[in-house]
Tab-separated table of C-alpha atoms in Angstrom:
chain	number	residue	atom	x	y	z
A	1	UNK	CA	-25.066	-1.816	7.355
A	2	UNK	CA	-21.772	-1.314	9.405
A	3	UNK	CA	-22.208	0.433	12.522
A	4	UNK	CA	-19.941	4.267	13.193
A	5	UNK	CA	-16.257	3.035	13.237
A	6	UNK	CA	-14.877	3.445	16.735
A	7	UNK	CA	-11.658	4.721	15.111
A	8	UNK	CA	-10.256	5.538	11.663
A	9	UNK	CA	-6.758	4.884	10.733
A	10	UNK	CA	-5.399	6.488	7.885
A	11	UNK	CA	-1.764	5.844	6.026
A	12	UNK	CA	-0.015	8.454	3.359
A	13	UNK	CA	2.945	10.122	2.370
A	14	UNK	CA	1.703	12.570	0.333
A	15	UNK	CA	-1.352	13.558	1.754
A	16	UNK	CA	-1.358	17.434	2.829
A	17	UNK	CA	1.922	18.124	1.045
A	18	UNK	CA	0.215	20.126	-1.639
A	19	UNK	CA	-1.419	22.934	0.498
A	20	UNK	CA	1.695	22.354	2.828
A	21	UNK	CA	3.758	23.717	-0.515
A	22	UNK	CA	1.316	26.557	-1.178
A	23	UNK	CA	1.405	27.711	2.196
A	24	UNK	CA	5.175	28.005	2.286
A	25	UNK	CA	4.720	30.125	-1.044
A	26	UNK	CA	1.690	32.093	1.078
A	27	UNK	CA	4.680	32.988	4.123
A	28	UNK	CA	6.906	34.261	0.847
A	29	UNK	CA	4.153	36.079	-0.576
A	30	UNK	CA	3.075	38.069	2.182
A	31	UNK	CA	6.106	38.297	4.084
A	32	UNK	CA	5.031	36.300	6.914
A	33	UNK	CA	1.773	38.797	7.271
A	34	UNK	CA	-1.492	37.978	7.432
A	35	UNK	CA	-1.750	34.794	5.981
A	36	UNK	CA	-5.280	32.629	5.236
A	37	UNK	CA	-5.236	29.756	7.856
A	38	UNK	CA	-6.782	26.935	4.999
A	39	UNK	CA	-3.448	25.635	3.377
A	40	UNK	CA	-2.057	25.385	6.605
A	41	UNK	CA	-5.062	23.766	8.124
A	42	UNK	CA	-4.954	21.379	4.796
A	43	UNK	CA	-1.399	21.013	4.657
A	44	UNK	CA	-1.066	17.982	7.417
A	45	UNK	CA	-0.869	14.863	6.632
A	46	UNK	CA	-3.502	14.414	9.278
A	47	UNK	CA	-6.154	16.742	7.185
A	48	UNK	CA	-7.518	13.595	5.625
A	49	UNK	CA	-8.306	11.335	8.743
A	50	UNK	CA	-9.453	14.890	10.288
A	51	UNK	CA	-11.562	15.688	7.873
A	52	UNK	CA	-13.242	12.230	7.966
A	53	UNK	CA	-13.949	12.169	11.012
A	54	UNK	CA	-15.688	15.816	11.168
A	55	UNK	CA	-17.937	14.770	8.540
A	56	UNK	CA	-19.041	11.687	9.757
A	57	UNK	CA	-19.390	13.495	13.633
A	58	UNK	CA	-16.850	10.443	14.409
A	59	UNK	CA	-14.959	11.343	18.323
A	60	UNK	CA	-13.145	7.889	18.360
A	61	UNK	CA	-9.548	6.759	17.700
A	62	UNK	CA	-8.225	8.880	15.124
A	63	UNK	CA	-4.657	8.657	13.420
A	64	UNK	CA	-2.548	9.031	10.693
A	65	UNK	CA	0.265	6.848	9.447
A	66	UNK	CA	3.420	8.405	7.757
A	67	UNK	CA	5.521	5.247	7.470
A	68	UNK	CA	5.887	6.226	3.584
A	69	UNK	CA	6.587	3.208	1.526
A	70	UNK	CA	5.538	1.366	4.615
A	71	UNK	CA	2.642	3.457	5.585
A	72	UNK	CA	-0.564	0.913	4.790
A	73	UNK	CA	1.316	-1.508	7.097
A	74	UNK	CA	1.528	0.361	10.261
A	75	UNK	CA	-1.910	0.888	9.695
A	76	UNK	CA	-2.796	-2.384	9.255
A	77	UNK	CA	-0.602	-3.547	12.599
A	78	UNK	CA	-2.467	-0.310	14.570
A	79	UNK	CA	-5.674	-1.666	13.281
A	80	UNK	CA	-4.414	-5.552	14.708
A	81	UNK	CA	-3.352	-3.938	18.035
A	82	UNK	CA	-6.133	-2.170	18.460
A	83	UNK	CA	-8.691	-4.970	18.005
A	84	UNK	CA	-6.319	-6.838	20.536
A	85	UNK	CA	-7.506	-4.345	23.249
A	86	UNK	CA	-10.971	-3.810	21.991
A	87	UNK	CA	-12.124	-6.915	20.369
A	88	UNK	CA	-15.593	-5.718	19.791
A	89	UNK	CA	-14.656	-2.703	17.882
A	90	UNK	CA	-14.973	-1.477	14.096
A	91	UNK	CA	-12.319	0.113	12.513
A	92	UNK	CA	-11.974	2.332	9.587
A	93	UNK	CA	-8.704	1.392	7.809
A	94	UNK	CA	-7.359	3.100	4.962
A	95	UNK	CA	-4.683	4.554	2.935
A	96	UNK	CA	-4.692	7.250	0.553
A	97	UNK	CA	-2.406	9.746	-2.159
A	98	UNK	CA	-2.195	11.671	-4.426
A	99	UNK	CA	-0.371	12.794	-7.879
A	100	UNK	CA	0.055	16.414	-6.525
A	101	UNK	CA	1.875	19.025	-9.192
A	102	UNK	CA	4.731	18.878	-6.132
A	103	UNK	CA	4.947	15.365	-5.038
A	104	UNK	CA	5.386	14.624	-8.696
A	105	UNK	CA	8.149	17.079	-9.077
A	106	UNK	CA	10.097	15.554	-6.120
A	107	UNK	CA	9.614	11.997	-7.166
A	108	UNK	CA	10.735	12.884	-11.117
A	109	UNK	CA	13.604	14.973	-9.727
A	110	UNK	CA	14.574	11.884	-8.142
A	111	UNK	CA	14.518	9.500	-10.645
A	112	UNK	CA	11.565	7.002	-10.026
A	113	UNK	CA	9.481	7.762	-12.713
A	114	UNK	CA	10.407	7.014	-16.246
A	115	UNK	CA	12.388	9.256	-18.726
A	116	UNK	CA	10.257	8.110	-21.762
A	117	UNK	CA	6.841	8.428	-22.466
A	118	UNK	CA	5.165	4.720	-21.934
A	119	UNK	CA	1.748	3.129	-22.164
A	120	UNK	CA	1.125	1.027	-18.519
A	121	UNK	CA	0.174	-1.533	-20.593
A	122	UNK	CA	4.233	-1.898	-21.914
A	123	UNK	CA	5.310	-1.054	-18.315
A	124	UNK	CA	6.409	-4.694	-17.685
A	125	UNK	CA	7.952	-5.004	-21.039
A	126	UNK	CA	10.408	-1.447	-20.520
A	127	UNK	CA	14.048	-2.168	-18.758
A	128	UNK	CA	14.722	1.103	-17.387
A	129	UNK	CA	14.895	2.830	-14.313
A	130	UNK	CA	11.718	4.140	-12.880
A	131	UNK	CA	7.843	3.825	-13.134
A	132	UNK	CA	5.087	5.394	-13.904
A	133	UNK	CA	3.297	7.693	-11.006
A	134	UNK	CA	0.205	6.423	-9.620
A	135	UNK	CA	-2.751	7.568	-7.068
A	136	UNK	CA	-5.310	5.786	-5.238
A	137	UNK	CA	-7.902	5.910	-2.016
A	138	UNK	CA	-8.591	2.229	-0.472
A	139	UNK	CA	-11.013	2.438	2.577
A	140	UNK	CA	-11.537	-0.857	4.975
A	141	UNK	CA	-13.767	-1.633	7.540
A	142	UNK	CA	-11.968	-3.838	9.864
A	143	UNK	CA	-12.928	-5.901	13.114
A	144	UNK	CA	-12.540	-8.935	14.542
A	145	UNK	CA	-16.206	-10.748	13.457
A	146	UNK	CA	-15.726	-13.584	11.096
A	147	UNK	CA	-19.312	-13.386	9.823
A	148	UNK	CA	-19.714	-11.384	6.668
A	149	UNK	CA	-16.006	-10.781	6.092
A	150	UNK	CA	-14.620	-10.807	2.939
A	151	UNK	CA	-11.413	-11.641	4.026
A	152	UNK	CA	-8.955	-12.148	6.724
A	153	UNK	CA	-5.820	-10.846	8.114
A	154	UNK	CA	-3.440	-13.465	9.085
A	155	UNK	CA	-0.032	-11.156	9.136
A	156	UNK	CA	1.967	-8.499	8.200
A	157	UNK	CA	5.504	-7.647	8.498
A	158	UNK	CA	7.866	-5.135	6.930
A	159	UNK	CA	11.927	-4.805	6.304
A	160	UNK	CA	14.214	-2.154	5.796
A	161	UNK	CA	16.811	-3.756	4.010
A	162	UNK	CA	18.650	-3.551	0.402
A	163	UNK	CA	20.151	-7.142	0.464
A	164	UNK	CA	17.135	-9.037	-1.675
A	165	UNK	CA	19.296	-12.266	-0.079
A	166	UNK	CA	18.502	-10.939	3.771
A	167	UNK	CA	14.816	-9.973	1.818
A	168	UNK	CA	14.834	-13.871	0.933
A	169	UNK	CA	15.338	-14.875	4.861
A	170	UNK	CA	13.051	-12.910	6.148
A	171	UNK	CA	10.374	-14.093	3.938
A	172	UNK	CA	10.621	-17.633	4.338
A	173	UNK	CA	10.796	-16.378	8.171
A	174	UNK	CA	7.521	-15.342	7.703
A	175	UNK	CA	5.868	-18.054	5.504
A	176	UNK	CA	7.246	-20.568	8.185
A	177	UNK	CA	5.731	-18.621	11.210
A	178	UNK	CA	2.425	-17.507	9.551
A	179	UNK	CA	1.061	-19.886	7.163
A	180	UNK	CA	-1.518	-22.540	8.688
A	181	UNK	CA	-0.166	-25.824	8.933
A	182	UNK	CA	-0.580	-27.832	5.803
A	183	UNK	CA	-1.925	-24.720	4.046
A	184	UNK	CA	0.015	-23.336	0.974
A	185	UNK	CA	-0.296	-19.850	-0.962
A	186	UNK	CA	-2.242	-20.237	-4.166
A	187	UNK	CA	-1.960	-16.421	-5.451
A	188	UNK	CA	1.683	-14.210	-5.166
A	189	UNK	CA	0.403	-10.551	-6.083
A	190	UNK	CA	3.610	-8.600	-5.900
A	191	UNK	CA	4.032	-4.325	-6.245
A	192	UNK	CA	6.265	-5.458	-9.708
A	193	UNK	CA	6.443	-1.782	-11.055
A	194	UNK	CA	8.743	-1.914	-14.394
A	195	UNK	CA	11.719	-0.386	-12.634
A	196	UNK	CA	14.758	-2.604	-13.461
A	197	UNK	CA	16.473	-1.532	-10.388
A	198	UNK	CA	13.760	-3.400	-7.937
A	199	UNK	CA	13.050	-6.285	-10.206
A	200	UNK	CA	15.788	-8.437	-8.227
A	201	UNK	CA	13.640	-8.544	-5.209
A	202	UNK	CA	10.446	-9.422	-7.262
A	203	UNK	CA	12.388	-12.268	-9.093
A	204	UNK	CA	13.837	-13.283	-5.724
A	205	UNK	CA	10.078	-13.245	-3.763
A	206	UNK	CA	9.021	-15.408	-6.808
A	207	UNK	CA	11.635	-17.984	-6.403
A	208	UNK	CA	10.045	-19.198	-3.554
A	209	UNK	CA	6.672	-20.012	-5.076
A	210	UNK	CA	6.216	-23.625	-6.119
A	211	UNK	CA	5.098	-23.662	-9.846
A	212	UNK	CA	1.540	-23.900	-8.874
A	213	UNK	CA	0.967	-20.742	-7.362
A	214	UNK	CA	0.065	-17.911	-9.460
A	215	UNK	CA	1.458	-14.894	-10.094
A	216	UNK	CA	0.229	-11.243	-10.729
A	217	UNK	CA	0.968	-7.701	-10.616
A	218	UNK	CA	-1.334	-4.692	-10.263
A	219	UNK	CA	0.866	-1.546	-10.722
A	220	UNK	CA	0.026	-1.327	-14.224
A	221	UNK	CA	-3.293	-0.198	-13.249
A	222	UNK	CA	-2.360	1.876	-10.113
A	223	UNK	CA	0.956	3.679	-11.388
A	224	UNK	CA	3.481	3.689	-8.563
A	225	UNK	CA	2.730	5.521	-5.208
A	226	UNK	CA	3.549	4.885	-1.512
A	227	UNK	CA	0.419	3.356	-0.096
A	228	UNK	CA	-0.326	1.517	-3.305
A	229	UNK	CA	-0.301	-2.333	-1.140
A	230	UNK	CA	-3.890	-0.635	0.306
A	231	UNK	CA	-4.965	-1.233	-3.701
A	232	UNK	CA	-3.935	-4.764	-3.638
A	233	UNK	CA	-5.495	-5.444	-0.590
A	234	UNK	CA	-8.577	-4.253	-2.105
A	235	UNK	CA	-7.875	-6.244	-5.408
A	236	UNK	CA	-7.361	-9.247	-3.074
A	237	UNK	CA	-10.979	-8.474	-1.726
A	238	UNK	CA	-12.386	-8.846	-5.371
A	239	UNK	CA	-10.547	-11.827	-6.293
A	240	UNK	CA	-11.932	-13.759	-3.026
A	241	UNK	CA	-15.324	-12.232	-3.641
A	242	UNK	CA	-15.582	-13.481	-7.415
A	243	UNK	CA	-12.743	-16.123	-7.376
A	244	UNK	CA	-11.383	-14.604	-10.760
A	245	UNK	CA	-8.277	-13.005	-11.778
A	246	UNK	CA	-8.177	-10.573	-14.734
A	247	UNK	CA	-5.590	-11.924	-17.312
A	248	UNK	CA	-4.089	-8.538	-17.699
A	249	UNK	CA	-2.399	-8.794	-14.440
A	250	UNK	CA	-1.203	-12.404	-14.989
A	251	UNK	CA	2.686	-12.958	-14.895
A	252	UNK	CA	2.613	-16.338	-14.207
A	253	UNK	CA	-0.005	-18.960	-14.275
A	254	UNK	CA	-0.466	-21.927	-11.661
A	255	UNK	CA	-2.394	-24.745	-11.389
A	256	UNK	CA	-5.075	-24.047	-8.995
A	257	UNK	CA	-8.334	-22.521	-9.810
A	258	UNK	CA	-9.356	-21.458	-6.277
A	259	UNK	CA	-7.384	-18.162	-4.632
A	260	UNK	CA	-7.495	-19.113	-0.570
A	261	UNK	CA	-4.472	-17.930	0.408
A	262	UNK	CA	-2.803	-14.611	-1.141
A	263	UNK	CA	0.342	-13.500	-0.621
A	264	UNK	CA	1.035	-9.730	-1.221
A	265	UNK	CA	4.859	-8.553	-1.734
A	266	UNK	CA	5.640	-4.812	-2.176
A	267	UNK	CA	8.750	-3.102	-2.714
A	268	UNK	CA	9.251	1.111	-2.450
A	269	UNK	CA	12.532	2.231	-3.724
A	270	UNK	CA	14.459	-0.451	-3.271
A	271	UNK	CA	14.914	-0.395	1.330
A	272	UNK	CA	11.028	-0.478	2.348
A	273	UNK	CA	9.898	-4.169	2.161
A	274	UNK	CA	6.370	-5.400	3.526
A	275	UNK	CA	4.658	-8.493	3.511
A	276	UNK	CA	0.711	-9.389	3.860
A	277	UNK	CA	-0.572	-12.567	4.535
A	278	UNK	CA	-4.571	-12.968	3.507
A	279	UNK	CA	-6.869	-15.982	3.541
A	280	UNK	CA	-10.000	-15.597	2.012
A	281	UNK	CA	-13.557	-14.747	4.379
């Protein structure tokens, strides 16, 4: 029963890049002739967010995030900004990508997926470089109304750093400045994606967490992609709404049984850090 967003916000790094490719191939092909305006028209990264918006007759904000690794953020802090100005607004917050045959060349070319065929299941249990490569769409409606919501944004923050120590500072910075007085986090979910390189930022995020709070990791369901904190925002969503955690994405155990306050770290290739703080509805 939501009402026509007044905007829609849209984050990816791989959105577009596809038709963007065969396009390129198109100018080859046809020696920069007369060339068929769709994969150009499809090759934006703003195609998606377009294409939304013509379908749903939607004139309002409209914009897409290419942040990469950092992407969902900027959305997320658009989103916040927005609602600043326009408190009575909806938004339409999302983030989506795709396992393209190009974007997985590039990435495999580049070394972050894995050399060895792997089930995701064992992806925690492999010490090797790289992951496995993952796609997802996560769609939001986001406003300011308490009533209704599933659950609510109390901060985000990113880092582009490859010093897990300055990593360590910064988080606490943010715990400190963020987290209600006398309020604790009860859930960590972290971006943990089997690739020994990043694990020292993982391990160092979880040293902070008192023994109670539990810990979990999605990417084994996901695979690895640039946007993918948009699918743990949405798992978040489902773990407020039913106050359960699947034991499949259980690292760690804690002793609470209620998930309030969630904590969502995410590393992308080792420099793009982000944090989001959520409480539940």
């Amino acid at each position: 029963n939501n009402q026509k967003p007044d905007g829609i916000i849209i984050a990816t790094a791989n959105g577009g890049k596809d038709d963007c490719v065969k396009f390129l191939y198109q100018i080859i092909d046809y020696e920069e002739g007369l060339l068929t305006p769709m994969n150009f028209v499809q090759g934006t990264p703003n195609a998606i967010a377009a294409q939304i918006g013509l379908l749903t007759k939607n004139h309002g904000y409209n914009i897409t995030h290419l942040h990469v690794g950092l992407a969902f953020e900027f959305a997320l802090i658009d989103a916040d900004m927005m609602l600043i100005e326009n408190p009575l607004n909806n938004y339409l917050v999302g983030a989506v990508d795709d396992i393209a045959p190009y974007n997985y060349y590039f990435e495999d070319k580049s070394g972050w997926y894995k050399k060895d065929i792997i089930s995701n299941t064992a992806l925690y249990d492999t010490n090797s470089p790289g992951s496995i490569a993952g796609e997802a769409a996560a769609i939001f409606i986001v406003n300011s109304n308490k009533k209704g919501s599933v659950a609510k944004l109390l901060a985000v923050d990113t880092l582009h750093h490859e010093d897990e120590l300055v990593m360590k500072e910064k988080l606490l910075h943010f715990l400190q400045k963020h987290l209600p007085a006398g309020e604790k986090i009860d859930l960590l979910l972290t971006g943990e994606n089997g690739d020994n390189r990043l694990l020292k930022y993982y391990s160092t995020c979880e040293s902070l967490m008192n023994e109670d709070v539990t810990i979990a990791r999605f990417k084994h369901m996901s695979g690895e992609y640039p946007t993918a904190t948009a699918m743990g925002l949405w798992l978040c969503c489902e773990i407020f709404q039913k106050n359960t955690l699947p034991t499949h994405m259980v690292k760690r155990k804690g002793s609470g049984m209620v998930y309030k306050n969630v904590l969502i770290y995410n590393n992308y290739k080792g420099i793009q850090h982000s944090f989001i703080l959520l409480a539940a509805g």
